[in-house]
Each structure stands twice: as C-alpha cells, then as structure tokens.
mmCIF file of C-alpha atoms in Angstrom:
data_model
loop_
_atom_site.group_PDB
_atom_site.id
_atom_site.type_symbol
_atom_site.label_atom_id
_atom_site.label_comp_id
_atom_site.label_asym_id
_atom_site.label_seq_id
_atom_site.Cartn_x
_atom_site.Cartn_y
_atom_site.Cartn_z
ATOM 1 C CA MET A 39 20.810 20.420 -9.937
ATOM 2 C CA GLU A 40 18.643 17.640 -8.089
ATOM 3 C CA PRO A 41 20.255 14.411 -8.131
ATOM 4 C CA ALA A 42 19.535 11.137 -10.271
ATOM 5 C CA GLU A 43 17.468 9.025 -9.104
ATOM 6 C CA PRO A 44 19.596 5.855 -7.330
ATOM 7 C CA PRO A 45 19.206 2.900 -10.285
ATOM 8 C CA ASP A 46 17.267 -0.357 -8.925
ATOM 9 C CA LEU A 47 19.086 -2.755 -7.980
ATOM 10 C CA SER A 48 16.205 -4.799 -6.984
ATOM 11 C CA PRO A 49 14.774 -6.088 -10.499
ATOM 12 C CA ARG A 50 11.922 -9.099 -9.179
ATOM 13 C CA GLY A 51 14.190 -11.622 -10.748
ATOM 14 C CA ASN A 52 16.442 -11.726 -7.499
ATOM 15 C CA ARG A 53 16.379 -13.887 -4.781
ATOM 16 C CA ARG A 54 14.744 -11.992 -1.687
ATOM 17 C CA VAL A 55 15.387 -11.632 1.678
ATOM 18 C CA ALA A 56 13.141 -10.847 4.496
ATOM 19 C CA ILE A 57 13.716 -8.320 6.770
ATOM 20 C CA ALA A 58 11.804 -7.441 9.532
ATOM 21 C CA ALA A 59 9.974 -4.446 8.368
ATOM 22 C CA GLU A 60 6.232 -2.827 9.786
ATOM 23 C CA VAL A 61 4.211 0.166 7.905
ATOM 24 C CA ARG A 62 1.489 1.450 10.374
ATOM 25 C CA LEU A 63 -1.173 3.841 9.077
ATOM 26 C CA GLU A 64 -3.425 5.513 10.930
ATOM 27 C CA PHE A 65 -6.555 7.577 10.303
ATOM 28 C CA ASP A 66 -8.789 9.540 12.531
ATOM 29 C CA ARG A 67 -11.995 8.453 10.756
ATOM 30 C CA PHE A 68 -13.431 5.963 8.547
ATOM 31 C CA SER A 69 -13.695 8.554 5.276
ATOM 32 C CA GLY A 70 -10.640 9.428 6.165
ATOM 33 C CA PHE A 71 -9.092 5.637 5.679
ATOM 34 C CA LEU A 72 -11.707 5.813 2.419
ATOM 35 C CA GLU A 73 -10.679 8.983 0.869
ATOM 36 C CA GLU A 74 -6.810 8.222 1.357
ATOM 37 C CA MET A 75 -7.014 4.483 0.169
ATOM 38 C CA ALA A 76 -9.735 3.869 -1.768
ATOM 39 C CA SER A 77 -7.865 4.564 -4.353
ATOM 40 C CA ASN A 78 -4.585 2.707 -3.430
ATOM 41 C CA LEU A 79 -6.668 -0.213 -2.857
ATOM 42 C CA SER A 80 -7.110 -3.427 -5.356
ATOM 43 C CA GLU A 81 -7.636 -6.629 -4.143
ATOM 44 C CA GLY A 82 -4.219 -7.411 -4.836
ATOM 45 C CA GLY A 83 -2.536 -4.761 -3.060
ATOM 46 C CA MET A 84 -1.740 -1.111 -2.060
ATOM 47 C CA PHE A 85 0.215 1.664 -2.242
ATOM 48 C CA VAL A 86 1.595 3.147 0.429
ATOM 49 C CA ARG A 87 2.327 6.644 0.392
ATOM 50 C CA THR A 88 5.791 7.407 2.106
ATOM 51 C CA ARG A 89 9.741 8.631 2.039
ATOM 52 C CA ASN A 90 10.862 5.228 4.033
ATOM 53 C CA LEU A 91 10.821 3.282 1.415
ATOM 54 C CA ARG A 92 11.663 -0.869 1.683
ATOM 55 C CA PRO A 93 13.697 -2.356 -0.915
ATOM 56 C CA VAL A 94 11.938 -4.198 -3.836
ATOM 57 C CA GLY A 95 11.157 -7.451 -2.501
ATOM 58 C CA SER A 96 11.375 -6.992 0.614
ATOM 59 C CA ARG A 97 8.153 -8.668 2.785
ATOM 60 C CA LEU A 98 6.501 -6.468 5.636
ATOM 61 C CA ARG A 99 3.763 -6.912 8.144
ATOM 62 C CA PHE A 100 1.098 -3.918 7.697
ATOM 63 C CA GLU A 101 -1.469 -2.339 9.789
ATOM 64 C CA ILE A 102 -4.072 0.153 8.911
ATOM 65 C CA SER A 103 -6.513 1.922 11.862
ATOM 66 C CA LEU A 104 -8.418 3.697 13.135
ATOM 67 C CA SER A 105 -6.464 6.529 15.801
ATOM 68 C CA ASP A 106 -8.473 4.657 18.568
ATOM 69 C CA HIS A 107 -6.136 1.903 17.289
ATOM 70 C CA TRP A 108 -9.036 -0.370 15.968
ATOM 71 C CA PRO A 109 -7.655 -2.364 12.954
ATOM 72 C CA LEU A 110 -9.284 -1.951 9.516
ATOM 73 C CA VAL A 111 -6.654 -3.992 7.526
ATOM 74 C CA ARG A 112 -4.213 -5.919 8.554
ATOM 75 C CA GLY A 113 -1.809 -8.526 7.062
ATOM 76 C CA ALA A 114 1.371 -9.102 5.286
ATOM 77 C CA GLY A 115 3.056 -8.287 1.762
ATOM 78 C CA GLU A 116 5.496 -7.631 -0.689
ATOM 79 C CA VAL A 117 7.305 -4.162 -2.287
ATOM 80 C CA MET A 118 7.174 -4.689 -5.554
ATOM 81 C CA TRP A 119 7.950 -1.164 -6.542
ATOM 82 C CA THR A 120 9.049 2.036 -5.194
ATOM 83 C CA ARG A 121 8.560 6.041 -6.448
ATOM 84 C CA TRP A 122 11.279 7.254 -4.587
ATOM 85 C CA ARG A 123 10.489 11.172 -4.845
ATOM 86 C CA ASP A 124 6.842 12.855 -5.501
ATOM 87 C CA LEU A 125 6.718 13.279 -9.756
ATOM 88 C CA GLY A 126 3.206 15.699 -8.938
ATOM 89 C CA PRO A 127 0.117 15.172 -7.391
ATOM 90 C CA GLN A 128 -1.138 12.363 -9.021
ATOM 91 C CA GLU A 129 1.912 10.380 -8.037
ATOM 92 C CA PRO A 130 3.441 11.291 -4.917
ATOM 93 C CA ALA A 131 7.058 8.951 -3.363
ATOM 94 C CA GLY A 132 6.037 5.792 -2.407
ATOM 95 C CA MET A 133 5.728 2.235 -2.537
ATOM 96 C CA GLY A 134 2.954 -0.776 -4.422
ATOM 97 C CA VAL A 135 2.845 -3.457 -1.738
ATOM 98 C CA ARG A 136 1.499 -6.769 -2.867
ATOM 99 C CA PHE A 137 -0.507 -8.572 -0.619
ATOM 100 C CA GLU A 138 0.600 -11.974 0.629
ATOM 101 C CA GLU A 139 -2.095 -12.316 4.008
ATOM 102 C CA LEU A 140 -5.186 -10.765 4.817
ATOM 103 C CA ASP A 141 -6.938 -11.862 7.853
ATOM 104 C CA PRO A 142 -10.578 -12.284 6.472
ATOM 105 C CA GLU A 143 -11.774 -9.353 8.199
ATOM 106 C CA SER A 144 -9.286 -6.872 6.353
ATOM 107 C CA ARG A 145 -9.791 -8.796 3.427
ATOM 108 C CA GLU A 146 -13.661 -8.541 3.263
ATOM 109 C CA LEU A 147 -12.684 -4.877 4.067
ATOM 110 C CA VAL A 148 -10.519 -4.711 1.200
ATOM 111 C CA GLU A 149 -13.034 -6.174 -1.648
ATOM 112 C CA ARG A 150 -16.113 -3.880 0.123
ATOM 113 C CA VAL A 151 -14.349 -1.151 -0.868
ATOM 114 C CA VAL A 152 -12.723 -2.011 -4.072
ATOM 115 C CA ALA A 153 -16.176 -3.230 -5.622
ATOM 116 C CA GLU A 154 -17.560 0.344 -4.202
ATOM 117 C CA ARG A 155 -14.915 2.155 -6.088
ATOM 118 C CA ARG A 156 -15.613 0.209 -9.288
ATOM 119 C CA ARG A 157 -19.644 0.777 -8.553
ATOM 120 C CA SER A 158 -18.479 4.548 -8.711
ATOM 121 C CA GLY A 159 -17.075 4.279 -12.596
ATOM 122 C CA TYR A 160 -13.256 4.085 -10.917
ATOM 123 C CA SER A 161 -10.327 1.733 -11.303
ATOM 124 C CA PRO A 162 -8.530 0.169 -8.934
ATOM 125 C CA PHE A 163 -4.941 0.762 -7.956
ATOM 126 C CA ASP A 164 -2.343 -0.698 -10.339
ATOM 127 C CA LEU A 165 0.051 -2.726 -8.579
ATOM 128 C CA GLU A 166 2.220 -3.241 -11.984
ATOM 129 C CA ALA A 167 2.716 0.491 -12.239
#
C-alpha cells in the first residue's frame, strides 16, 4: 500500500518563516544545463528536481553551476509549491521556486534561455502548477 500524500499545511496566505537553506545544482557541460533546465525555467522562477523538499513559503538561496564551479545562475527565491513524489516521467518530485533575486548575469542568461525555448515552440515552465 502506497503512503498517502501529506497535507499541504502551508497555504500561501500563512505567515512565512525565513530559513537558512541552499540549493546547488551542478552540470558537467553547458549543454547538460540547457537540456535539464530549459523546460524548468521561466523569467519568474524554476522547478528543482529533488526529494529534499523545503516547506512552501520558505526562502532559499540557489546556485546552478558547471562542474568546474563556473556559476551560471545564482540568486534567492521562495518555494511556491512542492511535489513529494514522482507522478510520471514528466512530473518528477521537486519544488517550484519563484525568483526573488537574480544577479544581472543570471537574469540575462535566464531570459536568453527562455526566449530561445519560446522561439523553438515550447512554453516556459509554469510556476503556478
């Protein structure tokens, strides 16, 4: 018997509590970053595949880099929603994070990746999922 999904005890209207959290994603090559993150990015946020979920409403710092520690995207955000288990290949466990801060280089890269994705006929990641 599969365990029941835990209830969402952190609706968006509740008071938010800041926590010290950090998310690091690392890719061997820039093409790996594009393959993984292109469908998980929008101008306003990203989806992070993880089972190490943070509570909805929590704030975190994040860095996406190449394996040589070359930073691609870094900033801070807020967890908007979580999926605690895989629901299929197109719906893995993870969390939707809304960008609150991005340094200028990160903002520019995110905008370029999303624009290229749109030109290719794909929709950017939906943060309100």
